Each structure stands twice: as structure tokens, then as C-alpha cells.
Short mmCIF file of C-alpha atoms and ligand atoms in Angstrom, two decimals:
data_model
loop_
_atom_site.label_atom_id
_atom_site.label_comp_id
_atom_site.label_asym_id
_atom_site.label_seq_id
_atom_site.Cartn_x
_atom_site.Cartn_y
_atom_site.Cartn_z
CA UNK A 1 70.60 79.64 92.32
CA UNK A 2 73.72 79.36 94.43
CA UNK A 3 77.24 79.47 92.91
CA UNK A 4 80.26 77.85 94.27
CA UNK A 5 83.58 80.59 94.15
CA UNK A 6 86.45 78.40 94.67
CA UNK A 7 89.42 80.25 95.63
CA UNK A 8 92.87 78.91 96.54
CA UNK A 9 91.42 76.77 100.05
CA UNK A 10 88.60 78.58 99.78
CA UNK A 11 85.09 78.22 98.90
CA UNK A 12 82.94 81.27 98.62
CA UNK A 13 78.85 80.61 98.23
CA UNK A 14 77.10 83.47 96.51
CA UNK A 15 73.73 83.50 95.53
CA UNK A 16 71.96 84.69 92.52
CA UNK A 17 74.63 86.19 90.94
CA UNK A 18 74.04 87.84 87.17
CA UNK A 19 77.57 87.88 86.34
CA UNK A 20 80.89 86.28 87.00
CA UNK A 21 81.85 89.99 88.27
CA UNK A 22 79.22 89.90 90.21
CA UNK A 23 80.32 86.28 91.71
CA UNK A 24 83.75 87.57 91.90
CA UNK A 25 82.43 90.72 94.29
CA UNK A 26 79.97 88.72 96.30
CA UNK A 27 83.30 86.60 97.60
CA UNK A 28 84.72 89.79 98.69
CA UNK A 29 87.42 89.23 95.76
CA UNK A 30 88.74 92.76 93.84
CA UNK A 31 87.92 91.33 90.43
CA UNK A 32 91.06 93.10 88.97
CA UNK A 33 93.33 90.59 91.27
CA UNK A 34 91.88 87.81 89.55
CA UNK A 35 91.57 85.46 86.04
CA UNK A 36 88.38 83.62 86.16
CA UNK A 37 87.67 79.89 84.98
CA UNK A 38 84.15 77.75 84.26
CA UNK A 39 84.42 74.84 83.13
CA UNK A 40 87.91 74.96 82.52
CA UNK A 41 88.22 77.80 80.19
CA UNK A 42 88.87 81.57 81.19
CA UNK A 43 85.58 83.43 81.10
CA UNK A 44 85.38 87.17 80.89
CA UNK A 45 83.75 89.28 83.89
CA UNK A 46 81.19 90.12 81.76
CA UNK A 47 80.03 86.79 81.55
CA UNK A 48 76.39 85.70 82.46
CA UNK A 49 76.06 83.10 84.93
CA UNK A 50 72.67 81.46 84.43
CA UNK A 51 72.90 78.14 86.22
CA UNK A 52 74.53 76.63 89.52
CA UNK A 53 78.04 77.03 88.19
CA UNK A 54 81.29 76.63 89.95
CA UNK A 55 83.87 79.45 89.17
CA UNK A 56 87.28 79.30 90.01
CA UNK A 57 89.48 82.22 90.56
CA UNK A 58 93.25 82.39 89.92
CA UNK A 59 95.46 84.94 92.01
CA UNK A 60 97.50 87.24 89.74
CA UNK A 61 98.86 89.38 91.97
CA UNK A 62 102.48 89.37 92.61
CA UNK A 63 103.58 88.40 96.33
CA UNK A 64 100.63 86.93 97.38
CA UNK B 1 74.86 83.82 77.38
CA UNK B 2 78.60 84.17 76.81
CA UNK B 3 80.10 87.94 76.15
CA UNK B 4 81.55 88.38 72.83
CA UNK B 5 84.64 89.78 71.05
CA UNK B 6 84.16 93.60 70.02
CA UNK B 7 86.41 91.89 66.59
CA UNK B 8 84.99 88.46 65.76
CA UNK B 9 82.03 87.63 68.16
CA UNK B 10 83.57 84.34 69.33
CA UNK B 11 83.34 83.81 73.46
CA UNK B 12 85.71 86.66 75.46
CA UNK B 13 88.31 85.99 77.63
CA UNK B 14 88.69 89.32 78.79
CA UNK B 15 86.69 92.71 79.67
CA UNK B 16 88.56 95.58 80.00
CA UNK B 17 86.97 98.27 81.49
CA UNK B 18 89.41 101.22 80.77
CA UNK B 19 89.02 100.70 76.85
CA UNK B 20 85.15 99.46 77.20
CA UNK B 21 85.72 96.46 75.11
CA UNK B 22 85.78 92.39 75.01
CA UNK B 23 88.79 90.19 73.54
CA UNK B 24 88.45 86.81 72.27
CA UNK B 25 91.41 84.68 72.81
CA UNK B 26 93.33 85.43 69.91
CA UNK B 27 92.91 88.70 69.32
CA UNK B 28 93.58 89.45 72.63
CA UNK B 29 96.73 87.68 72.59
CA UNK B 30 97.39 89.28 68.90
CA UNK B 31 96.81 92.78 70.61
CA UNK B 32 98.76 92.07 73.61
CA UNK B 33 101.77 91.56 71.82
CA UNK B 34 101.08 94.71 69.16
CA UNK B 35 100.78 96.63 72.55
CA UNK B 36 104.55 95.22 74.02
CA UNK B 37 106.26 95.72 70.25
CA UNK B 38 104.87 99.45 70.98
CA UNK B 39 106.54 99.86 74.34
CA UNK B 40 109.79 98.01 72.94
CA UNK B 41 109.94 100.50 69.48
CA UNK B 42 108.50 103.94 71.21
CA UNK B 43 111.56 103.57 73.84
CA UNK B 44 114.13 102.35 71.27
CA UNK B 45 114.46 99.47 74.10
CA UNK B 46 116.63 96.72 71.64
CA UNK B 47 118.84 97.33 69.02
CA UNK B 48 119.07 94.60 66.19
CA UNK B 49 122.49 92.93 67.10
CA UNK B 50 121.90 92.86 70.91
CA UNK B 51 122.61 90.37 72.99
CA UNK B 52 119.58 90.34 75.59
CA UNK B 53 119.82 88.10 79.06
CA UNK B 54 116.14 87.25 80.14
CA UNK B 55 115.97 87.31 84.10
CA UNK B 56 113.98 84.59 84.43
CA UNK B 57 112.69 83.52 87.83
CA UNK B 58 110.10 80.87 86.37
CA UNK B 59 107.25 82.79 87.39
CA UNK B 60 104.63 84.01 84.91
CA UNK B 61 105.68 87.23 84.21
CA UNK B 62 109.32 86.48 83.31
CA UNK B 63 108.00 83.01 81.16
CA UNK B 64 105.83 85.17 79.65
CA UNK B 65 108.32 87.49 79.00
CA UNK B 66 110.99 85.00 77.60
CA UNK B 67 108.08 83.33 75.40
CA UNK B 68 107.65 87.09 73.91
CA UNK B 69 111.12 87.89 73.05
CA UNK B 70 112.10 84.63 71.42
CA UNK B 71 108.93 85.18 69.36
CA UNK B 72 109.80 88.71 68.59
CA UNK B 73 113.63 88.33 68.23
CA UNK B 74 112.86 85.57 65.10
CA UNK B 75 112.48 88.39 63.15
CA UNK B 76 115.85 90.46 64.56
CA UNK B 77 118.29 87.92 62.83
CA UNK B 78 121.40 89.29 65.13
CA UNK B 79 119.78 89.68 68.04
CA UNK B 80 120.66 86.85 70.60
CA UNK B 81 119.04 85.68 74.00
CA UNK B 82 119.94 84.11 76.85
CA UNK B 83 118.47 83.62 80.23
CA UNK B 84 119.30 83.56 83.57
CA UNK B 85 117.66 82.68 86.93
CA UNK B 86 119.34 83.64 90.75
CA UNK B 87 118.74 80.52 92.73
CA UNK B 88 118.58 82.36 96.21
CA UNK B 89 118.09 79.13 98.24
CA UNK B 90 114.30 78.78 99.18
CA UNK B 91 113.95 74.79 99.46
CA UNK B 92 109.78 74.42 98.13
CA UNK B 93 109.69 77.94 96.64
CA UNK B 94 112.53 78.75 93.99
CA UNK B 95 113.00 75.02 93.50
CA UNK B 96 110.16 74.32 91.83
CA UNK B 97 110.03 77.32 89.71
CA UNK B 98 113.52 77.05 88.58
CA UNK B 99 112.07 73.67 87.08
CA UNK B 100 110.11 75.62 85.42
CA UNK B 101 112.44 78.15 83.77
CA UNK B 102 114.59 75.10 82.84
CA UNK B 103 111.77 73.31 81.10
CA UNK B 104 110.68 76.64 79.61
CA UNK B 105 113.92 77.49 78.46
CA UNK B 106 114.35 73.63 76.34
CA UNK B 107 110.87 74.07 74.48
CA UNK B 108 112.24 77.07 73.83
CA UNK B 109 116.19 76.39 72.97
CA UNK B 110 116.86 79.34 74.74
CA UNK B 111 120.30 79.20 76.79
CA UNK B 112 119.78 79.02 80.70
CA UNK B 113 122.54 80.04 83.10
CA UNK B 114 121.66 79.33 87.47
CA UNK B 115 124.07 81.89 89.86
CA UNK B 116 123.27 81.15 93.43
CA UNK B 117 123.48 83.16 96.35
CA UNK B 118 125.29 79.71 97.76
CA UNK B 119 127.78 80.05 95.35
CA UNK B 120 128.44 83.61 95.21
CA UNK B 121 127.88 84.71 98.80
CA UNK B 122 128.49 81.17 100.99
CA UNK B 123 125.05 81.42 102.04
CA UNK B 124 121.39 80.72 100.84
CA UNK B 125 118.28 82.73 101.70
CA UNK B 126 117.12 80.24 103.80
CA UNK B 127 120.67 79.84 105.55
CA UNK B 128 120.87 83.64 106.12
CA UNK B 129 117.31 84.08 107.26
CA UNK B 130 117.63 81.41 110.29
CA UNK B 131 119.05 84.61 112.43
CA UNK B 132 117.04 87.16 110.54
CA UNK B 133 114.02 89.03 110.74
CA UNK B 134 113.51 90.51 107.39
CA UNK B 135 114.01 88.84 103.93
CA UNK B 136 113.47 91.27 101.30
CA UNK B 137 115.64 93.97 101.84
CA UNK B 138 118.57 91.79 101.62
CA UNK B 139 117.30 89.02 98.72
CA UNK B 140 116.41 92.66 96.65
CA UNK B 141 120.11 94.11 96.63
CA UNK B 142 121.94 90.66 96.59
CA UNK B 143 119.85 89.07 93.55
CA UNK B 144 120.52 92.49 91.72
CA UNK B 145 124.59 92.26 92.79
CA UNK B 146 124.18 88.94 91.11
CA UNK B 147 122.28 89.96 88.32
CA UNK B 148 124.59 92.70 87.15
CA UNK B 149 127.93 91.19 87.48
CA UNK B 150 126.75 87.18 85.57
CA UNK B 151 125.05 89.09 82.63
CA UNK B 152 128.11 91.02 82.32
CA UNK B 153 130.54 87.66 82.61
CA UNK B 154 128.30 86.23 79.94
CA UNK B 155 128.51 89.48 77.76
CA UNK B 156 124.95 90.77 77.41
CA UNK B 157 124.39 94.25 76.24
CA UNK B 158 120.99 94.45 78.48
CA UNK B 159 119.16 92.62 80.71
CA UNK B 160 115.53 92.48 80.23
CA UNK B 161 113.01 92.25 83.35
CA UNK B 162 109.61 91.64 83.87
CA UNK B 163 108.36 94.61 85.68
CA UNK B 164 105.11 95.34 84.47
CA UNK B 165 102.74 98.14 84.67
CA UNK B 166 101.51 97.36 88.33
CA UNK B 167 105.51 97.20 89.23
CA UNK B 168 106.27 100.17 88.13
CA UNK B 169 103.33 102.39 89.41
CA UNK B 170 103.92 100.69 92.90
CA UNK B 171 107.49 101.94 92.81
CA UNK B 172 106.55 105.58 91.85
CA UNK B 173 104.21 105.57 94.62
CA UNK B 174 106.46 104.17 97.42
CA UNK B 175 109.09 106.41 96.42
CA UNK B 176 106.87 109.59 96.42
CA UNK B 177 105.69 107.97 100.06
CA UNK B 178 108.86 107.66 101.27
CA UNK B 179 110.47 110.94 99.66
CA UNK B 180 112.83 109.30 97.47
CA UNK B 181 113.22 111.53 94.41
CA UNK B 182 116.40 109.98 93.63
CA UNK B 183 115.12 106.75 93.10
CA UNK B 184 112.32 107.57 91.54
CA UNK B 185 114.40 108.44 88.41
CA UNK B 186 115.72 105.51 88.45
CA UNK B 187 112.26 104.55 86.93
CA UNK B 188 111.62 104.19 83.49
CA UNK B 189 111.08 101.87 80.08
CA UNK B 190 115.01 102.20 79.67
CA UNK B 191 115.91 103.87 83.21
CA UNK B 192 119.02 106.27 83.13
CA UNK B 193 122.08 104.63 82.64
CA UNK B 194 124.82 104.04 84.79
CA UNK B 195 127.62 105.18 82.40
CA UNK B 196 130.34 102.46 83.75
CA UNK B 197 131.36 99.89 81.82
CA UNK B 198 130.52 97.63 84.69
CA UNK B 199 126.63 98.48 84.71
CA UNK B 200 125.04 96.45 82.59
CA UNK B 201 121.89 98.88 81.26
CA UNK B 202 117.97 97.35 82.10
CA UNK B 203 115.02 97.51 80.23
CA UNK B 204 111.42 96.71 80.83
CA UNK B 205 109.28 95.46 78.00
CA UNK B 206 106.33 94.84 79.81
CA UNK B 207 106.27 98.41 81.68
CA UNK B 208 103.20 99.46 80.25
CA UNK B 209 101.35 96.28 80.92
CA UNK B 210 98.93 95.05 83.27
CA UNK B 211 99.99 92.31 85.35
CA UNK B 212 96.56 90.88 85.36
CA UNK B 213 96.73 90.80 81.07
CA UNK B 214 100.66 89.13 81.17
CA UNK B 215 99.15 86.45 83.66
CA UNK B 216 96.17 85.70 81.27
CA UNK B 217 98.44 85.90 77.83
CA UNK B 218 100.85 83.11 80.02
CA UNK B 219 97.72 81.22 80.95
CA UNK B 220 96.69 81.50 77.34
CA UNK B 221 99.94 80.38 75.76
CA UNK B 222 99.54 77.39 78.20
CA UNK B 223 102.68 78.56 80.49
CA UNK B 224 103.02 76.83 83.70
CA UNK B 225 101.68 78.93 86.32
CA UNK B 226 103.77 78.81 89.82
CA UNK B 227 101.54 79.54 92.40
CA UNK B 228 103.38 79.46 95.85
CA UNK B 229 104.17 82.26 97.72
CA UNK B 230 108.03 83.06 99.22
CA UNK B 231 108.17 82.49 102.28
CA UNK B 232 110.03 85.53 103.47
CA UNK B 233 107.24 87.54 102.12
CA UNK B 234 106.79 90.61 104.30
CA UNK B 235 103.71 92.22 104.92
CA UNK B 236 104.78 95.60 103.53
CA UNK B 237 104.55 99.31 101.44
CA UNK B 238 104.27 97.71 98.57
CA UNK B 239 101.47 95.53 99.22
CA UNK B 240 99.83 98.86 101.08
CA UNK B 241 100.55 100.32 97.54
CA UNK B 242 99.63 97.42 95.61
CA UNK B 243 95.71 96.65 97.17
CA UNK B 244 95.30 100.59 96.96
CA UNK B 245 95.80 100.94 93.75
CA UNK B 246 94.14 97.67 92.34
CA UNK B 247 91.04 99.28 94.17
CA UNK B 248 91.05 102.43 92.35
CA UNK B 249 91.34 100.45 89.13
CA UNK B 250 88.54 98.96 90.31
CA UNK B 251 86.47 101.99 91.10
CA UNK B 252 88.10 104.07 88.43
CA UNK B 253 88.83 102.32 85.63
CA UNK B 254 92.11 103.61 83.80
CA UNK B 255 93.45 105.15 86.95
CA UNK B 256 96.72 103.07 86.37
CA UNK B 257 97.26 103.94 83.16
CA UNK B 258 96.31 107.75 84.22
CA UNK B 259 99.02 107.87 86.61
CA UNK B 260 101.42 106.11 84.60
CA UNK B 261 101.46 108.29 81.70
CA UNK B 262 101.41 111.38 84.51
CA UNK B 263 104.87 110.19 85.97
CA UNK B 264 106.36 109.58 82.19
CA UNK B 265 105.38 113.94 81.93
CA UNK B 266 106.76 114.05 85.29
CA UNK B 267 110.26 112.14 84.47
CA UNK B 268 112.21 114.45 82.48
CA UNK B 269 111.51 116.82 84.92
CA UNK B 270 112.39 115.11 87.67
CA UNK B 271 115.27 113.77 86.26
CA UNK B 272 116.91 117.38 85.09
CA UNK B 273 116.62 117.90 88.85
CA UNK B 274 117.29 115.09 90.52
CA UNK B 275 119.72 112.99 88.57
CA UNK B 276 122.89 113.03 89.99
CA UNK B 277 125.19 115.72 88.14
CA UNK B 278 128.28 113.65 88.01
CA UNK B 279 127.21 110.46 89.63
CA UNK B 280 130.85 109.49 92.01
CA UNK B 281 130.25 105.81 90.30
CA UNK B 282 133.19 103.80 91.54
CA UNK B 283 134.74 100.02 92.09
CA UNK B 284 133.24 98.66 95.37
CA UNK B 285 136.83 98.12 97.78
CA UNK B 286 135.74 94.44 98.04
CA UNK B 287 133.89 93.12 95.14
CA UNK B 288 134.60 95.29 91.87
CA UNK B 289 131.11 96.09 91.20
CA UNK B 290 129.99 99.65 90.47
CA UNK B 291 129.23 101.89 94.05
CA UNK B 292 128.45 105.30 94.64
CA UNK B 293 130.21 104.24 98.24
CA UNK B 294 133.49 102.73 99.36
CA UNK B 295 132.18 99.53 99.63
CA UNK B 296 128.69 98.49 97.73
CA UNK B 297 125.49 97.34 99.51
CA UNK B 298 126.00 93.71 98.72
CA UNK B 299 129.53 93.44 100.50
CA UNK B 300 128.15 95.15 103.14
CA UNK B 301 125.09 92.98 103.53
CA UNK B 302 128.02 89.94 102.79
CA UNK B 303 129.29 91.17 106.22
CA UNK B 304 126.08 90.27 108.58
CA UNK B 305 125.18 87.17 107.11
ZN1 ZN C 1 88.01 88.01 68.42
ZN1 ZN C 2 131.05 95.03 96.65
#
């Protein structure tokens, strides 16, 4: 199982993931920088990931 | 498998780690707010006939902001607010987010007032950085020139800013980096006042909250999110600051909060030793505004551009 970590330009592949947190990590992201969406909706980083989702992540850090 | 609200059971939005619990969307959003109403009684930040001008830069913390105080304010039947944005010139950066804060500000029926740097200083960012090196130093001190003297001209009692929690701890870090006790007690919920007629006082709502947690009730409450960066950015201390500390959080959950609440013990010390006795707050020579010089930063600054 592979998911897709889209990130601004960016797309991070990381496989077999448990968790969005651990999706989030495996794409070298610092999971408190981000908000995290599947399927449209904000998920929490608890979240299971059980399939071949697609995550995207949403900067909230000021400045870039 | 979806993780599931410590209140309801319905599908989280959010972890947190330094409270060990999950928030649905609503009563994360109904906590988030109980949270800011805390900040805004335990620091006495509003009084009931106030008038309060929003600085509103159409990013999400200030939207988010502005969306909170309208809310809050419905209930303060005296209490008025008004917002105001400092256009500083960046064609494809502030453009687009003071559509934002303009939009905002109709759904809302709140009152939006634009000062430029054009206007007041002849110049735009983008005009003065063509023979510059360094943005920031200059936007910081010529936005707050700005600031001060148009929510003065349109007779607020306060302004109210969006610093949140990660703004704050970022500034008490720098400072204590850099040495600068004096500045440092300029930090605060309701910093010191500058007892001058002129000054028109601050206060910071969202002081005690995450930036992460105002971006995701602004996402929540469907507020436009404006995503590109200034171009002037600068690769500096506070982003040195900023990654450090979101990496703690990260290994040490609560460490922001932890250091926050350290530097509130720390404050009244600091300030009965560091606040300026008698603070030689005078008219700037050129411009008016309040100085602790001849001549204030911003005139100064007016002079190299
Ligand atoms: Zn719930
Ligand atoms: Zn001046």
C-alpha cells in the first residue's frame, strides 16, 4: 500500500503507512506545521489510513 | 477506522497531543472559542463600550480573528468594530489578500478602512525595495507607524492583532537571543502601555493560541485561506526560532504552552526591572507620532527610501 502526500508542488510517496501522522513523518513534514485533508475533509493525525489514499497537507505556518 | 471525539464520538478533526484528546468539528470549534473568551476576560482585554479596530491583513489569522470578535461583540451591545488593512504595495501578494479582507469584511458588515504606504510615505514596498536588500525591518516599523496613527484618526480605543501563541513565544525567544530585555516587556496579552495620548494601546486575543488550531477553526468556518508567501520574506531568527520550537512541540508535547506560561511568571519581574522608569515619550520632530528619540524610526526610515 503506497500513499500519495501531496504537498504544495510536491508529491511525497510513502509506503505502508498506519496513520496519517505517520504519512505526514514519512514526507519529512513536522506534523505540527500542518492541517491534513482526505477526501476533502480535515482528518485528525490519529487517523488510520487503510487503503491507497491521497492526503493533502496544508502549510500553517506563518512566513512560509 | 476514523478517530473519534473524546465528547460525541463523531469523526475528529483534530489530535492534540498536549491535552491527550480528539475534537470533532464542533466541539472543537465550540472549545476554541471558550478558550479565546478566557484569554480576552482573564486579561480584562475589552471593556463593554470600546471601540476595537481589527488589523486585518486578509490572512487567516486576522479573518479568523475578525470572524471571532464580531461573533463575540453581539453580545457587548456598545462595543463597536472596525477594521483596517496597510496596503504596503506588494503587486500578487497583498493584492489578493486585501480582496479578501474586503469580501470578509461585507459578509460580515464590518467597516473596512485601506492606509497605504503609497499614500502615507510616497512609496510602496515594492518601490522602496528596487534599491534594497532587506524588506522586513523596514515594512515592520512603517506598517506599525501606520497602524498607530489611522486607528487613532478613526478613534479606536485599541487595536486588536492576531499574534498568536507561536508569535508570541518566537518573540520571547529572539529577544532573550538577542539580549533585548527591554523589548521583551513589551510582550504581553495587553503589553504595557504607552501612557501618551497618541499611543493607541494593543491587545492580543489569540496570544494563548496555537497557530496551527486558528488556521483549522478558519478552515472550519470556511474562511478563505491565502496561501502565497511575501516576497521580501527573509530567511531569518524568527524562522530559526520558529522550526525549533515547532520541533520540540513535536518531541515534547506542551513545550509551548510550558514556556509560555514560564515567561507570563517571568513578566512582572522583568518588567519591575526593566520597564523604563519614566519612559522620555515625546512628539517625533517630523511626524507627531510618539518617540523615545528626536525623530521616530519611521521618519527616519522615510529618509532612505
Ligand atoms: Zn464532538
Ligand atoms: Zn516621525
Amino acid at each position: 500500500m503506497v500513499v500519495n502526500v501531496v504537498y504544495g508542488d510536491e508529491i511525497f510517496q510513502v509506503k505502508e503507512p498506519e496513520t496519517v501522522e505517520e504519512a505526514v513523518e514519512g514526507a519529512d513534514v513536522n506534523p505540527e506545521t500542518v492541517i491534513v485533508e482526505m477526501e476533502g475533509k480535515v482528518v485528525s493525525l490519529e487517523e488510520r489510513i487503510e487503503g491507497d489514499e491521497e492526503i493533502k497537507l496544508i502549510n500553517v505556518v506563518s512566513g512560509g | 477506522m476514523s478517530s473519534e471525539c473524546w465528547k460525541c464520538g463523531d469523526t475528529a478533526v483534530i489530535h492534540r497531543k498536549y491535552e491527550g484528546k480528539s475534537w470533532c468539528s464542533e466541539h472543537f470549534q465550540e472549545q476554541f472559542e471558550s478558550l479565546v473568551k478566557d484569554t480576552v476576560r482573564e486579561n480584562d482585554l475589552f471593556e463593554n463600550d470600546d471601540r476595537v479596530c481589527v488589523a486585518l491583513s486578509g490572512g487567516m489569522d486576522s479573518s479568523a480573528l475578525l470572524l471571532f470578535l464580531v461573533e463575540l461583540f453581539e453580545d457587548w451591545k456598545n462595543a463597536e468594530l472596525i477594521a483596517l488593512t496597510v496596503d504596503e504595495g506588494i503587486e500578487n501578494y497583498r493584492d489578493e489578500s486585501i480582496e479578501i479582507a474586503k469580501e470578509l469584511c461585507d459578509d460580515l458588515g464590518v467597516e473596512l478602512h485601506i492606509a497605504s504606504f503609497k499614500e502615507e510615505f510616497g512609496k510602496s514596498l515594492d518601490e522602496i525595495m528596487e534599491d534594497k536588500d532587506y524588506g522586513c525591518t523596514y515594512c515592520g516599523v512603517l506598517r506599525r507607524w501606520i497602524l498607530n496613527k489611522k486607528s487613532r484618526e478613526l478613534d479606536a480605543d485599541k487595536v486588536a492583532t492576531a499574534h498568536n501563541l507561536d508569535d508570541e513565544l518566537q518573540s520571547v525567544f529572539m529577544n532573550y537571543l538577542k539580549g533585548d530585555m527591554k523589548r521583551m516587556v513589551r510582550l504581553g496579552a495587553k503589553p504595557a502601555v504607552i501612557d501618551d495620548e497618541k499611543f493607541v494601546p494593543r491587545v492580543k486575543p489569540f496570544r494563548e493560541t496555537p497557530e496551527k488550531e486558528i488556521a483549522l477553526y478558519g478552515r472550519l468556518r470556511d474562511l478563505e485561506l491565502h496561501q502565497t508567501e511575501c516576497p521580501y520574506v527573509e530567511d531569518s531568527l524568527r524562522f530559526d526560532v520558529r522550526d525549533f520550537l515547532n520541533e520540540m512541540e513535536r518531541k515534547r508535547p506542551s513545550t509551548k504552552f510550558t514556556a509560555l506560561r514560564a515567561f507570563d511568571k517571568l513578566l512582572p519581574v522583568l518588567e519591575e526591572k526593566f520597564s523604563e522608569e519614566d519612559p522620555s515619550i515625546r512628539s517625533c520632530e517630523e511626524c507627531g507620532e510618539i518617540t523615545s528619540g528626536d525623530v521616530c524610526k519611521a521618519c527616519q526610515f522615510r529618509k532612505e527610501i
